[in-house]
PDB file of C-alpha atoms in Angstrom:
ATOM      1  CA  MET A 198     -17.084   6.534  62.020  1.00 86.00           C
ATOM      2  CA  GLU A 199     -16.696   8.914  58.953  1.00 95.00           C
ATOM      3  CA  GLU A 200     -15.931   8.169  55.755  1.00 98.00           C
ATOM      4  CA  ASN A 201     -14.454   9.717  52.653  1.00 98.00           C
ATOM      5  CA  ILE A 202     -17.100   9.884  49.726  1.00 98.00           C
ATOM      6  CA  LEU A 203     -16.161  11.080  46.216  1.00 99.00           C
ATOM      7  CA  VAL A 204     -19.289  11.930  44.257  1.00 99.00           C
ATOM      8  CA  ALA A 205     -17.942  11.845  40.614  1.00 98.00           C
ATOM      9  CA  VAL A 206     -20.757  13.200  38.063  1.00 98.00           C
ATOM     10  CA  ALA A 207     -20.776  12.668  34.694  1.00 97.00           C
ATOM     11  CA  TRP A 208     -19.424  15.551  32.732  1.00 97.00           C
ATOM     12  CA  PRO A 209     -21.911  16.963  30.182  1.00 96.00           C
ATOM     13  CA  TYR A 210     -20.565  17.838  26.749  1.00 95.00           C
ATOM     14  CA  ALA A 211     -20.647  21.634  26.315  1.00 97.00           C
ATOM     15  CA  ASN A 212     -22.278  21.612  22.794  1.00 96.00           C
ATOM     16  CA  GLY A 213     -26.053  21.675  24.048  1.00 97.00           C
ATOM     17  CA  SER A 214     -28.373  22.551  26.928  1.00 98.00           C
ATOM     18  CA  ILE A 215     -28.830  19.987  29.793  1.00 96.00           C
ATOM     19  CA  HIS A 216     -32.366  18.254  29.278  1.00 94.00           C
ATOM     20  CA  LEU A 217     -34.638  16.900  31.961  1.00 93.00           C
ATOM     21  CA  GLY A 218     -33.510  13.315  31.433  1.00 92.00           C
ATOM     22  CA  GLN A 219     -29.931  14.164  32.499  1.00 94.00           C
ATOM     23  CA  VAL A 220     -31.154  15.825  35.324  1.00 96.00           C
ATOM     24  CA  ALA A 221     -33.399  13.037  36.691  1.00 94.00           C
ATOM     25  CA  GLY A 222     -31.163  10.225  35.794  1.00 93.00           C
ATOM     26  CA  CYS A 223     -27.677  11.735  36.789  1.00 95.00           C
ATOM     27  CA  TYR A 224     -27.453  15.048  38.357  1.00 97.00           C
ATOM     28  CA  LEU A 225     -30.108  15.024  40.963  1.00 97.00           C
ATOM     29  CA  PRO A 226     -29.488  11.282  42.142  1.00 97.00           C
ATOM     30  CA  ALA A 227     -25.875  12.419  42.591  1.00 98.00           C
ATOM     31  CA  ASP A 228     -26.952  15.720  44.590  1.00 98.00           C
ATOM     32  CA  ILE A 229     -29.363  13.852  46.903  1.00 98.00           C
ATOM     33  CA  PHE A 230     -26.800  11.250  47.577  1.00 98.00           C
ATOM     34  CA  ALA A 231     -24.227  13.636  48.412  1.00 98.00           C
ATOM     35  CA  ARG A 232     -26.506  15.588  50.804  1.00 98.00           C
ATOM     36  CA  PHE A 233     -27.448  12.179  52.290  1.00 98.00           C
ATOM     37  CA  HIS A 234     -23.638  11.657  53.101  1.00 98.00           C
ATOM     38  CA  ARG A 235     -23.180  15.080  54.646  1.00 98.00           C
ATOM     39  CA  MET A 236     -25.935  14.544  56.912  1.00 98.00           C
ATOM     40  CA  LYS A 237     -24.390  11.465  58.086  1.00 97.00           C
ATOM     41  CA  GLY A 238     -21.239  13.474  58.977  1.00 98.00           C
ATOM     42  CA  ASN A 239     -19.230  12.059  56.138  1.00 98.00           C
ATOM     43  CA  ASN A 240     -16.611  13.836  54.256  1.00 98.00           C
ATOM     44  CA  VAL A 241     -18.083  14.472  50.789  1.00 98.00           C
ATOM     45  CA  LEU A 242     -16.424  16.002  47.573  1.00 98.00           C
ATOM     46  CA  MET A 243     -18.812  16.335  44.537  1.00 99.00           C
ATOM     47  CA  VAL A 244     -17.264  17.501  41.347  1.00 98.00           C
ATOM     48  CA  SER A 245     -17.683  17.387  37.608  1.00 98.00           C
ATOM     49  CA  GLY A 246     -17.298  19.884  34.732  1.00 98.00           C
ATOM     50  CA  SER A 247     -17.991  20.569  31.354  1.00 98.00           C
ATOM     51  CA  ASP A 248     -16.541  18.185  28.917  1.00 98.00           C
ATOM     52  CA  SER A 249     -15.521  21.106  26.289  1.00 98.00           C
ATOM     53  CA  HIS A 250     -13.282  19.182  23.926  1.00 95.00           C
ATOM     54  CA  GLY A 251     -14.025  16.431  21.517  1.00 83.00           C
ATOM     55  CA  THR A 252     -15.924  16.331  18.391  1.00 84.00           C
ATOM     56  CA  PRO A 253     -19.535  17.123  19.595  1.00 87.00           C
ATOM     57  CA  VAL A 254     -18.302  20.608  20.285  1.00 94.00           C
ATOM     58  CA  THR A 255     -16.607  21.221  16.977  1.00 91.00           C
ATOM     59  CA  LEU A 256     -19.680  19.853  15.164  1.00 88.00           C
ATOM     60  CA  THR A 257     -22.003  22.194  16.847  1.00 94.00           C
ATOM     61  CA  ALA A 258     -19.285  25.218  16.249  1.00 95.00           C
ATOM     62  CA  ASP A 259     -19.285  24.163  12.550  1.00 90.00           C
ATOM     63  CA  ASN A 260     -23.136  24.072  12.049  1.00 90.00           C
ATOM     64  CA  GLU A 261     -23.146  27.670  13.778  1.00 96.00           C
ATOM     65  CA  ASN A 262     -20.133  29.054  12.017  1.00 96.00           C
ATOM     66  CA  VAL A 263     -18.455  30.118  15.193  1.00 97.00           C
ATOM     67  CA  SER A 264     -15.261  28.822  17.065  1.00 97.00           C
ATOM     68  CA  PRO A 265     -15.391  25.823  19.472  1.00 97.00           C
ATOM     69  CA  GLU A 266     -14.310  28.152  22.169  1.00 97.00           C
ATOM     70  CA  GLU A 267     -17.607  29.901  21.908  1.00 98.00           C
ATOM     71  CA  ILE A 268     -19.632  27.101  22.046  1.00 98.00           C
ATOM     72  CA  ALA A 269     -17.730  25.523  25.034  1.00 98.00           C
ATOM     73  CA  THR A 270     -18.199  28.988  26.945  1.00 98.00           C
ATOM     74  CA  ARG A 271     -21.423  29.329  26.071  1.00 98.00           C
ATOM     75  CA  TYR A 272     -23.084  26.094  27.368  1.00 98.00           C
ATOM     76  CA  HIS A 273     -20.413  25.955  30.505  1.00 98.00           C
ATOM     77  CA  ASP A 274     -21.891  29.422  31.502  1.00 98.00           C
ATOM     78  CA  GLU A 275     -25.555  27.719  30.900  1.00 98.00           C
ATOM     79  CA  PHE A 276     -24.674  24.790  33.103  1.00 98.00           C
ATOM     80  CA  LEU A 277     -23.511  26.831  36.094  1.00 98.00           C
ATOM     81  CA  ASP A 278     -26.703  28.847  35.837  1.00 98.00           C
ATOM     82  CA  ASN A 279     -28.770  25.352  35.644  1.00 98.00           C
ATOM     83  CA  TRP A 280     -27.243  24.364  38.780  1.00 98.00           C
ATOM     84  CA  GLY A 281     -27.791  27.322  40.612  1.00 98.00           C
ATOM     85  CA  ARG A 282     -31.537  27.563  39.838  1.00 97.00           C
ATOM     86  CA  LEU A 283     -31.894  23.915  40.504  1.00 97.00           C
ATOM     87  CA  GLY A 284     -30.072  23.943  43.705  1.00 98.00           C
ATOM     88  CA  ILE A 285     -27.722  21.280  42.886  1.00 98.00           C
ATOM     89  CA  GLU A 286     -24.617  22.003  44.762  1.00 98.00           C
ATOM     90  CA  PHE A 287     -21.154  20.919  43.475  1.00 98.00           C
ATOM     91  CA  ASP A 288     -18.050  21.407  45.356  1.00 98.00           C
ATOM     92  CA  LEU A 289     -16.468  22.246  42.076  1.00 98.00           C
ATOM     93  CA  PHE A 290     -18.040  22.425  38.640  1.00 98.00           C
ATOM     94  CA  THR A 291     -15.040  22.974  36.441  1.00 98.00           C
ATOM     95  CA  SER A 292     -14.106  22.653  32.670  1.00 98.00           C
ATOM     96  CA  THR A 293     -11.725  20.390  30.758  1.00 98.00           C
ATOM     97  CA  ARG A 294     -10.149  23.463  29.324  1.00 98.00           C
ATOM     98  CA  THR A 295      -8.247  24.617  32.550  1.00 98.00           C
ATOM     99  CA  ALA A 296      -4.596  24.377  32.651  1.00 98.00           C
ATOM    100  CA  ASN A 297      -4.723  22.238  35.719  1.00 98.00           C
ATOM    101  CA  HIS A 298      -6.772  19.751  33.751  1.00 98.00           C
ATOM    102  CA  GLU A 299      -4.293  19.518  30.704  1.00 98.00           C
ATOM    103  CA  LYS A 300      -1.385  19.396  33.312  1.00 98.00           C
ATOM    104  CA  VAL A 301      -3.008  16.338  35.169  1.00 98.00           C
ATOM    105  CA  VAL A 302      -3.924  14.772  31.726  1.00 98.00           C
ATOM    106  CA  HIS A 303      -0.060  15.026  30.537  1.00 98.00           C
ATOM    107  CA  ASP A 304       0.895  13.466  34.053  1.00 98.00           C
ATOM    108  CA  ILE A 305      -1.301  10.408  33.285  1.00 98.00           C
ATOM    109  CA  PHE A 306      -0.512  10.134  29.728  1.00 98.00           C
ATOM    110  CA  LEU A 307       3.297  10.028  30.120  1.00 98.00           C
ATOM    111  CA  ARG A 308       3.300   8.025  33.250  1.00 98.00           C
ATOM    112  CA  LEU A 309       1.037   5.364  31.594  1.00 98.00           C
ATOM    113  CA  ILE A 310       3.823   5.413  28.400  1.00 98.00           C
ATOM    114  CA  ASN A 311       6.645   5.024  31.190  1.00 97.00           C
ATOM    115  CA  GLN A 312       4.737   2.245  32.551  1.00 97.00           C
ATOM    116  CA  GLY A 313       4.397   0.306  29.077  1.00 98.00           C
ATOM    117  CA  CYS A 314       0.748   0.944  29.020  1.00 98.00           C
ATOM    118  CA  ILE A 315       0.609   2.981  25.756  1.00 98.00           C
ATOM    119  CA  SER A 316       2.253   2.312  22.795  1.00 97.00           C
ATOM    120  CA  LYS A 317       2.669   3.755  19.197  1.00 95.00           C
ATOM    121  CA  HIS A 318       1.251   2.156  16.086  1.00 94.00           C
ATOM    122  CA  GLU A 319      -0.138   3.198  12.520  1.00 94.00           C
ATOM    123  CA  MET A 320      -3.801   2.959  12.171  1.00 90.00           C
ATOM    124  CA  ARG A 321      -6.285   3.394   9.317  1.00 89.00           C
ATOM    125  CA  GLN A 322      -8.635   6.253   9.631  1.00 90.00           C
ATOM    126  CA  PRO A 323     -11.415   7.586   7.666  1.00 94.00           C
ATOM    127  CA  PHE A 324     -10.277  10.556   5.293  1.00 94.00           C
ATOM    128  CA  CYS A 325     -12.354  12.770   3.257  1.00 92.00           C
ATOM    129  CA  GLU A 326     -11.337  13.433  -0.127  1.00 92.00           C
ATOM    130  CA  ILE A 327     -13.544  16.274  -0.489  1.00 92.00           C
ATOM    131  CA  ASP A 328     -12.660  18.216   2.445  1.00 88.00           C
ATOM    132  CA  ASN A 329      -8.976  16.818   2.256  1.00 90.00           C
ATOM    133  CA  ARG A 330      -8.767  15.668   5.999  1.00 87.00           C
ATOM    134  CA  PHE A 331      -9.008  12.774   8.486  1.00 90.00           C
ATOM    135  CA  LEU A 332     -12.413  12.443  10.070  1.00 91.00           C
ATOM    136  CA  ALA A 333     -12.606  12.173  14.028  1.00 83.00           C
ATOM    137  CA  ASP A 334     -15.018   9.318  14.827  1.00 84.00           C
ATOM    138  CA  ARG A 335     -17.939  11.704  15.258  1.00 83.00           C
ATOM    139  CA  TYR A 336     -17.902  12.840  11.950  1.00 87.00           C
ATOM    140  CA  VAL A 337     -18.614   9.412  10.600  1.00 94.00           C
ATOM    141  CA  GLU A 338     -21.868   7.384  10.789  1.00 94.00           C
ATOM    142  CA  GLY A 339     -23.017   3.996   9.641  1.00 95.00           C
ATOM    143  CA  ILE A 340     -24.688   0.747  10.387  1.00 95.00           C
ATOM    144  CA  CYS A 341     -23.515  -1.066  13.593  1.00 96.00           C
ATOM    145  CA  PRO A 342     -22.001  -4.187  13.143  1.00 94.00           C
ATOM    146  CA  HIS A 343     -23.545  -5.881  15.999  1.00 94.00           C
ATOM    147  CA  CYS A 344     -26.978  -4.443  16.301  1.00 96.00           C
ATOM    148  CA  ASN A 345     -27.468  -3.161  12.826  1.00 94.00           C
ATOM    149  CA  PHE A 346     -28.722   0.105  14.102  1.00 95.00           C
ATOM    150  CA  ASN A 347     -28.322   2.688  11.556  1.00 94.00           C
ATOM    151  CA  GLY A 348     -26.948   5.769  12.629  1.00 91.00           C
ATOM    152  CA  ALA A 349     -24.072   4.464  14.867  1.00 93.00           C
ATOM    153  CA  ARG A 350     -21.324   6.725  15.250  1.00 90.00           C
ATOM    154  CA  GLY A 351     -17.386   5.920  14.748  1.00 89.00           C
ATOM    155  CA  ASP A 352     -16.783   5.621  18.527  1.00 85.00           C
ATOM    156  CA  GLN A 353     -19.948   4.132  19.672  1.00 86.00           C
ATOM    157  CA  CYS A 354     -23.494   2.587  19.063  1.00 91.00           C
ATOM    158  CA  ASP A 355     -26.312   4.119  20.817  1.00 87.00           C
ATOM    159  CA  GLY A 356     -28.278   1.068  19.844  1.00 90.00           C
ATOM    160  CA  CYS A 357     -26.617  -1.303  21.672  1.00 90.00           C
ATOM    161  CA  GLY A 358     -23.901   0.372  23.744  1.00 82.00           C
ATOM    162  CA  ASN A 359     -20.692  -1.065  22.347  1.00 84.00           C
ATOM    163  CA  THR A 360     -17.812   0.563  21.796  1.00 80.00           C
ATOM    164  CA  LEU A 361     -16.817   1.071  17.989  1.00 88.00           C
ATOM    165  CA  ASP A 362     -14.108   1.942  15.723  1.00 85.00           C
ATOM    166  CA  PRO A 363     -15.012   3.532  12.551  1.00 91.00           C
ATOM    167  CA  LYS A 364     -13.844   0.780  10.610  1.00 88.00           C
ATOM    168  CA  ASP A 365     -16.353  -1.435  12.158  1.00 88.00           C
ATOM    169  CA  LEU A 366     -19.119   0.500  10.594  1.00 95.00           C
ATOM    170  CA  VAL A 367     -21.033  -0.663   7.617  1.00 95.00           C
ATOM    171  CA  GLU A 368     -22.112   1.879   4.821  1.00 94.00           C
ATOM    172  CA  ILE A 369     -20.015   4.482   6.396  1.00 95.00           C
ATOM    173  CA  LYS A 370     -20.487   8.189   5.528  1.00 94.00           C
ATOM    174  CA  HIS A 371     -19.263  11.502   6.344  1.00 93.00           C
ATOM    175  CA  LYS A 372     -21.471  13.331   8.341  1.00 84.00           C
ATOM    176  CA  ASP A 373     -20.777  16.726   6.750  1.00 81.00           C
ATOM    177  CA  CYS A 374     -21.131  15.988   3.010  1.00 86.00           C
ATOM    178  CA  ALA A 375     -22.262  12.347   2.954  1.00 83.00           C
ATOM    179  CA  SER A 376     -19.340  11.042   0.913  1.00 91.00           C
ATOM    180  CA  THR A 377     -17.939   7.668   1.384  1.00 94.00           C
ATOM    181  CA  PRO A 378     -14.359   8.397   3.191  1.00 94.00           C
ATOM    182  CA  ILE A 379     -11.514   6.272   2.201  1.00 94.00           C
ATOM    183  CA  PHE A 380      -9.178   4.880   4.751  1.00 94.00           C
ATOM    184  CA  ARG A 381      -5.545   6.269   5.044  1.00 95.00           C
ATOM    185  CA  ASP A 382      -2.832   5.246   7.581  1.00 94.00           C
ATOM    186  CA  THR A 383      -1.912   7.613  10.114  1.00 93.00           C
ATOM    187  CA  GLU A 384       0.521   7.114  13.643  1.00 95.00           C
ATOM    188  CA  HIS A 385      -1.351   7.203  16.786  1.00 95.00           C
ATOM    189  CA  PHE A 386      -0.753   6.237  20.519  1.00 98.00           C
ATOM    190  CA  PHE A 387      -3.098   3.307  21.935  1.00 97.00           C
ATOM    191  CA  LEU A 388      -4.212   2.562  25.505  1.00 98.00           C
ATOM    192  CA  LYS A 389      -2.945  -1.263  25.875  1.00 98.00           C
ATOM    193  CA  LEU A 390      -6.612  -2.417  27.227  1.00 97.00           C
ATOM    194  CA  SER A 391      -5.885  -6.061  26.202  1.00 97.00           C
ATOM    195  CA  ALA A 392      -3.300  -6.156  29.237  1.00 98.00           C
ATOM    196  CA  PHE A 393      -5.887  -5.287  31.851  1.00 98.00           C
ATOM    197  CA  GLU A 394      -8.559  -7.914  30.714  1.00 98.00           C
ATOM    198  CA  LYS A 395      -8.090 -10.311  33.421  1.00 97.00           C
ATOM    199  CA  ASP A 396      -7.380  -7.933  36.179  1.00 98.00           C
ATOM    200  CA  LEU A 397     -10.825  -6.178  35.199  1.00 98.00           C
ATOM    201  CA  ILE A 398     -12.694  -9.129  35.072  1.00 98.00           C
ATOM    202  CA  ASP A 399     -11.595 -10.318  38.574  1.00 98.00           C
ATOM    203  CA  TRP A 400     -12.094  -6.785  40.025  1.00 98.00           C
ATOM    204  CA  ALA A 401     -15.608  -6.438  38.544  1.00 98.00           C
ATOM    205  CA  SER A 402     -16.765  -9.743  39.507  1.00 98.00           C
ATOM    206  CA  GLU A 403     -16.260  -9.118  42.830  1.00 97.00           C
ATOM    207  CA  LYS A 404     -18.701  -6.248  42.658  1.00 97.00           C
ATOM    208  CA  SER A 405     -21.633  -7.788  44.365  1.00 97.00           C
ATOM    209  CA  HIS A 406     -23.234  -3.996  45.564  1.00 97.00           C
ATOM    210  CA  TRP A 407     -23.155  -3.010  41.715  1.00 98.00           C
ATOM    211  CA  LYS A 408     -26.449  -2.561  40.124  1.00 96.00           C
ATOM    212  CA  PRO A 409     -27.302  -5.632  38.015  1.00 95.00           C
ATOM    213  CA  ASN A 410     -27.233  -3.860  34.695  1.00 94.00           C
ATOM    214  CA  VAL A 411     -23.904  -2.145  35.564  1.00 97.00           C
ATOM    215  CA  LYS A 412     -22.407  -5.353  36.430  1.00 97.00           C
ATOM    216  CA  ASN A 413     -23.884  -7.718  33.552  1.00 96.00           C
ATOM    217  CA  PHE A 414     -22.918  -4.961  30.956  1.00 94.00           C
ATOM    218  CA  THR A 415     -19.427  -4.774  32.155  1.00 97.00           C
ATOM    219  CA  LEU A 416     -18.630  -8.293  32.553  1.00 97.00           C
ATOM    220  CA  GLY A 417     -20.394  -9.051  29.061  1.00 95.00           C
ATOM    221  CA  PHE A 418     -18.242  -6.231  27.607  1.00 93.00           C
ATOM    222  CA  LEU A 419     -15.049  -7.800  29.146  1.00 96.00           C
ATOM    223  CA  GLU A 420     -15.785 -11.296  28.277  1.00 93.00           C
ATOM    224  CA  GLY A 421     -16.125 -10.309  24.752  1.00 89.00           C
ATOM    225  CA  GLY A 422     -12.536  -9.582  24.806  1.00 94.00           C
ATOM    226  CA  LEU A 423     -10.808  -6.319  25.039  1.00 95.00           C
ATOM    227  CA  ILE A 424      -8.770  -4.590  22.333  1.00 93.00           C
ATOM    228  CA  ASP A 425      -6.097  -1.615  22.383  1.00 95.00           C
ATOM    229  CA  ARG A 426      -7.835   1.714  21.841  1.00 92.00           C
ATOM    230  CA  ALA A 427      -6.285   4.718  19.945  1.00 91.00           C
ATOM    231  CA  ILE A 428      -6.163   7.514  22.390  1.00 96.00           C
ATOM    232  CA  THR A 429      -4.921  10.267  20.002  1.00 95.00           C
ATOM    233  CA  ARG A 430      -6.631  11.694  16.865  1.00 91.00           C
ATOM    234  CA  ASP A 431      -5.971  14.035  13.892  1.00 90.00           C
ATOM    235  CA  ILE A 432      -7.512  17.059  15.312  1.00 89.00           C
ATOM    236  CA  THR A 433      -6.567  20.509  16.537  1.00 89.00           C
ATOM    237  CA  TRP A 434      -9.167  21.039  19.088  1.00 94.00           C
ATOM    238  CA  GLY A 435      -8.424  19.409  22.315  1.00 96.00           C
ATOM    239  CA  ILE A 436      -5.308  18.784  24.774  1.00 98.00           C
ATOM    240  CA  PRO A 437      -2.024  18.664  23.058  1.00 97.00           C
ATOM    241  CA  ILE A 438       0.194  15.677  23.074  1.00 98.00           C
ATOM    242  CA  PRO A 439       3.115  16.274  25.476  1.00 97.00           C
ATOM    243  CA  LEU A 440       5.849  14.763  22.917  1.00 97.00           C
ATOM    244  CA  GLU A 441       7.523  16.556  19.921  1.00 95.00           C
ATOM    245  CA  GLY A 442       6.380  15.413  16.661  1.00 93.00           C
ATOM    246  CA  PHE A 443       2.736  15.463  17.121  1.00 95.00           C
ATOM    247  CA  GLU A 444       1.843  19.052  16.878  1.00 93.00           C
ATOM    248  CA  ASP A 445      -1.060  18.270  14.522  1.00 89.00           C
ATOM    249  CA  LYS A 446      -2.905  15.811  16.666  1.00 94.00           C
ATOM    250  CA  ARG A 447      -4.443  15.758  20.008  1.00 96.00           C
ATOM    251  CA  ILE A 448      -5.308  13.177  22.992  1.00 97.00           C
ATOM    252  CA  TYR A 449      -8.695  12.089  22.102  1.00 91.00           C
ATOM    253  CA  VAL A 450     -11.861  13.181  24.383  1.00 91.00           C
ATOM    254  CA  TRP A 451     -13.001   9.870  25.669  1.00 88.00           C
ATOM    255  CA  PHE A 452      -9.197   9.434  27.484  1.00 96.00           C
ATOM    256  CA  GLU A 453      -8.943  12.771  28.621  1.00 97.00           C
ATOM    257  CA  ALA A 454     -12.235  13.439  29.868  1.00 97.00           C
ATOM    258  CA  VAL A 455     -12.490  10.470  32.533  1.00 98.00           C
ATOM    259  CA  ILE A 456      -9.473  12.157  33.924  1.00 98.00           C
ATOM    260  CA  GLY A 457     -11.455  15.251  34.915  1.00 98.00           C
ATOM    261  CA  TYR A 458     -12.659  13.746  37.915  1.00 98.00           C
ATOM    262  CA  LEU A 459      -9.062  13.643  39.197  1.00 98.00           C
ATOM    263  CA  SER A 460      -8.083  16.986  37.812  1.00 98.00           C
ATOM    264  CA  ALA A 461     -11.369  18.671  39.335  1.00 98.00           C
ATOM    265  CA  SER A 462     -10.406  17.146  42.752  1.00 98.00           C
ATOM    266  CA  ILE A 463      -7.110  18.710  42.654  1.00 98.00           C
ATOM    267  CA  GLU A 464      -8.380  21.959  41.360  1.00 98.00           C
ATOM    268  CA  TRP A 465     -10.852  21.882  44.407  1.00 98.00           C
ATOM    269  CA  ALA A 466      -7.997  21.211  46.848  1.00 98.00           C
ATOM    270  CA  SER A 467      -5.971  24.009  45.317  1.00 98.00           C
ATOM    271  CA  GLN A 468      -8.628  26.287  46.198  1.00 97.00           C
ATOM    272  CA  THR A 469      -8.546  25.239  50.007  1.00 95.00           C
ATOM    273  CA  ASN A 470      -6.057  25.642  52.779  1.00 94.00           C
ATOM    274  CA  ASN A 471      -4.653  21.990  52.056  1.00 96.00           C
ATOM    275  CA  PRO A 472      -3.703  21.653  48.567  1.00 98.00           C
ATOM    276  CA  ASP A 473      -3.118  17.968  49.122  1.00 98.00           C
ATOM    277  CA  GLN A 474      -6.878  17.212  50.254  1.00 98.00           C
ATOM    278  CA  TRP A 475      -7.662  15.668  47.352  1.00 98.00           C
ATOM    279  CA  GLU A 476      -5.599  12.711  48.288  1.00 98.00           C
ATOM    280  CA  ASP A 477      -8.188  11.841  50.964  1.00 98.00           C
ATOM    281  CA  TYR A 478     -10.550  10.783  48.185  1.00 98.00           C
ATOM    282  CA  TRP A 479      -7.933   9.346  45.760  1.00 98.00           C
ATOM    283  CA  LYS A 480      -5.003   7.887  47.947  1.00 98.00           C
ATOM    284  CA  LYS A 481      -6.425   7.242  51.012  1.00 96.00           C
ATOM    285  CA  ASP A 482      -9.425   4.942  52.336  1.00 97.00           C
ATOM    286  CA  SER A 483     -12.416   6.455  50.211  1.00 98.00           C
ATOM    287  CA  LYS A 484     -15.504   5.218  48.444  1.00 98.00           C
ATOM    288  CA  PRO A 485     -15.675   6.919  44.804  1.00 98.00           C
ATOM    289  CA  TYR A 486     -19.133   6.681  43.239  1.00 98.00           C
ATOM    290  CA  TYR A 487     -19.802   7.750  39.669  1.00 98.00           C
ATOM    291  CA  PHE A 488     -23.058   8.599  38.558  1.00 98.00           C
ATOM    292  CA  MET A 489     -23.887   8.653  34.898  1.00 95.00           C
ATOM    293  CA  GLY A 490     -26.327   7.520  32.190  1.00 92.00           C
ATOM    294  CA  LYS A 491     -25.841   3.809  30.852  1.00 90.00           C
ATOM    295  CA  ASP A 492     -24.253   4.842  27.504  1.00 87.00           C
ATOM    296  CA  ASN A 493     -21.130   6.000  29.878  1.00 92.00           C
ATOM    297  CA  ILE A 494     -20.886   2.746  31.626  1.00 94.00           C
ATOM    298  CA  PRO A 495     -17.970   1.001  29.890  1.00 94.00           C
ATOM    299  CA  PHE A 496     -15.762   4.310  30.086  1.00 95.00           C
ATOM    300  CA  HIS A 497     -15.814   4.219  34.021  1.00 97.00           C
ATOM    301  CA  THR A 498     -16.086   0.328  34.656  1.00 98.00           C
ATOM    302  CA  VAL A 499     -13.528  -0.643  32.101  1.00 97.00           C
ATOM    303  CA  ILE A 500     -11.364   2.186  30.650  1.00 97.00           C
ATOM    304  CA  TRP A 501     -10.936   4.496  33.509  1.00 98.00           C
ATOM    305  CA  PRO A 502     -10.254   1.569  36.107  1.00 98.00           C
ATOM    306  CA  ALA A 503      -7.566   0.369  33.441  1.00 98.00           C
ATOM    307  CA  MET A 504      -6.144   3.507  33.325  1.00 98.00           C
ATOM    308  CA  LEU A 505      -6.101   3.854  37.140  1.00 98.00           C
ATOM    309  CA  MET A 506      -4.387   0.590  37.286  1.00 98.00           C
ATOM    310  CA  GLY A 507      -1.672   1.745  35.085  1.00 98.00           C
ATOM    311  CA  TYR A 508      -0.975   4.502  36.628  1.00 98.00           C
ATOM    312  CA  GLY A 509      -0.949   3.292  40.180  1.00 97.00           C
ATOM    313  CA  SER A 510      -1.797   4.319  43.639  1.00 96.00           C
ATOM    314  CA  LEU A 511      -4.909   5.859  42.725  1.00 98.00           C
ATOM    315  CA  ASN A 512      -8.304   4.231  43.950  1.00 98.00           C
ATOM    316  CA  LEU A 513     -10.698   2.538  41.547  1.00 98.00           C
ATOM    317  CA  PRO A 514     -14.364   3.118  41.351  1.00 98.00           C
ATOM    318  CA  HIS A 515     -16.361   1.861  44.525  1.00 98.00           C
ATOM    319  CA  ASP A 516     -19.484   1.894  42.657  1.00 98.00           C
ATOM    320  CA  VAL A 517     -20.867   3.013  39.385  1.00 98.00           C
ATOM    321  CA  PRO A 518     -24.877   3.749  39.780  1.00 96.00           C
ATOM    322  CA  ALA A 519     -25.672   4.330  36.259  1.00 95.00           C
ATOM    323  CA  ASN A 520     -29.302   4.503  35.124  1.00 88.00           C
ATOM    324  CA  GLU A 521     -30.890   2.733  32.495  1.00 77.00           C
ATOM    325  CA  TYR A 522     -32.645   5.712  31.107  1.00 64.00           C
TER     326      TYR A 522
END
């Protein structure tokens, strides 16, 4: 009997070229997997796109003294050329810069607010007195409080994989000017991750088919306790918040980028004769597989499933085949 197989592939940041490790560890395995299921006669949808928002893009733009739009467009075009020359066949490789993606992100954001899964609080954010602005997570670096890795970012440590908050960093510095930022209060929206802790542990514990590295990392992450995470930032490059009074803030990239799998599926369906066909992979019986590297495990086995649980009526990941390297 044929199955519906969603092959959701990690979205590369549109701030640099694809390297061999990404192809071998993520994109090639996903393409082989999709081809295998097509040969079996299953219905396959393979989607991804350029992650065009967030500070990786603005940092590159700042370094080259060009606009973020120019950087995002340059690398999106390069990615499309890469896939064509490598023979990797996406049903759709899109971008987080589309009107469709913004619409889907706004829908999920507002639904989660209405469901009581998002709250609004004051938070302390690093502020550079030299540049007179708040600093998004990747504009600060320091020492990881968990593993002492020197060079941890404000959002995540590449040394141990833990997600971080800028205030967690030891000896925090502003990347651009090497100054030590101060911390000021600013109002933002938070995803209530803590409310999903038990449900996520129960859900992940049942996944006997997950790779050991994925399951062990996920359960260790969950059993360490979840805290609510801010999903907006004081930046101007990104998707606007669909509420009055927050015009100078944006929905942060780690929240909106994972929604890209859904928005890409909806965009793909809109280009067919059946615009509701995306529901075959998101609302009906299907198996969604998420291909990525190990640094993205918590975003796809903890944060994205929590968002889907809060939204309701959408399928959770079936498997997250993340490679160690």
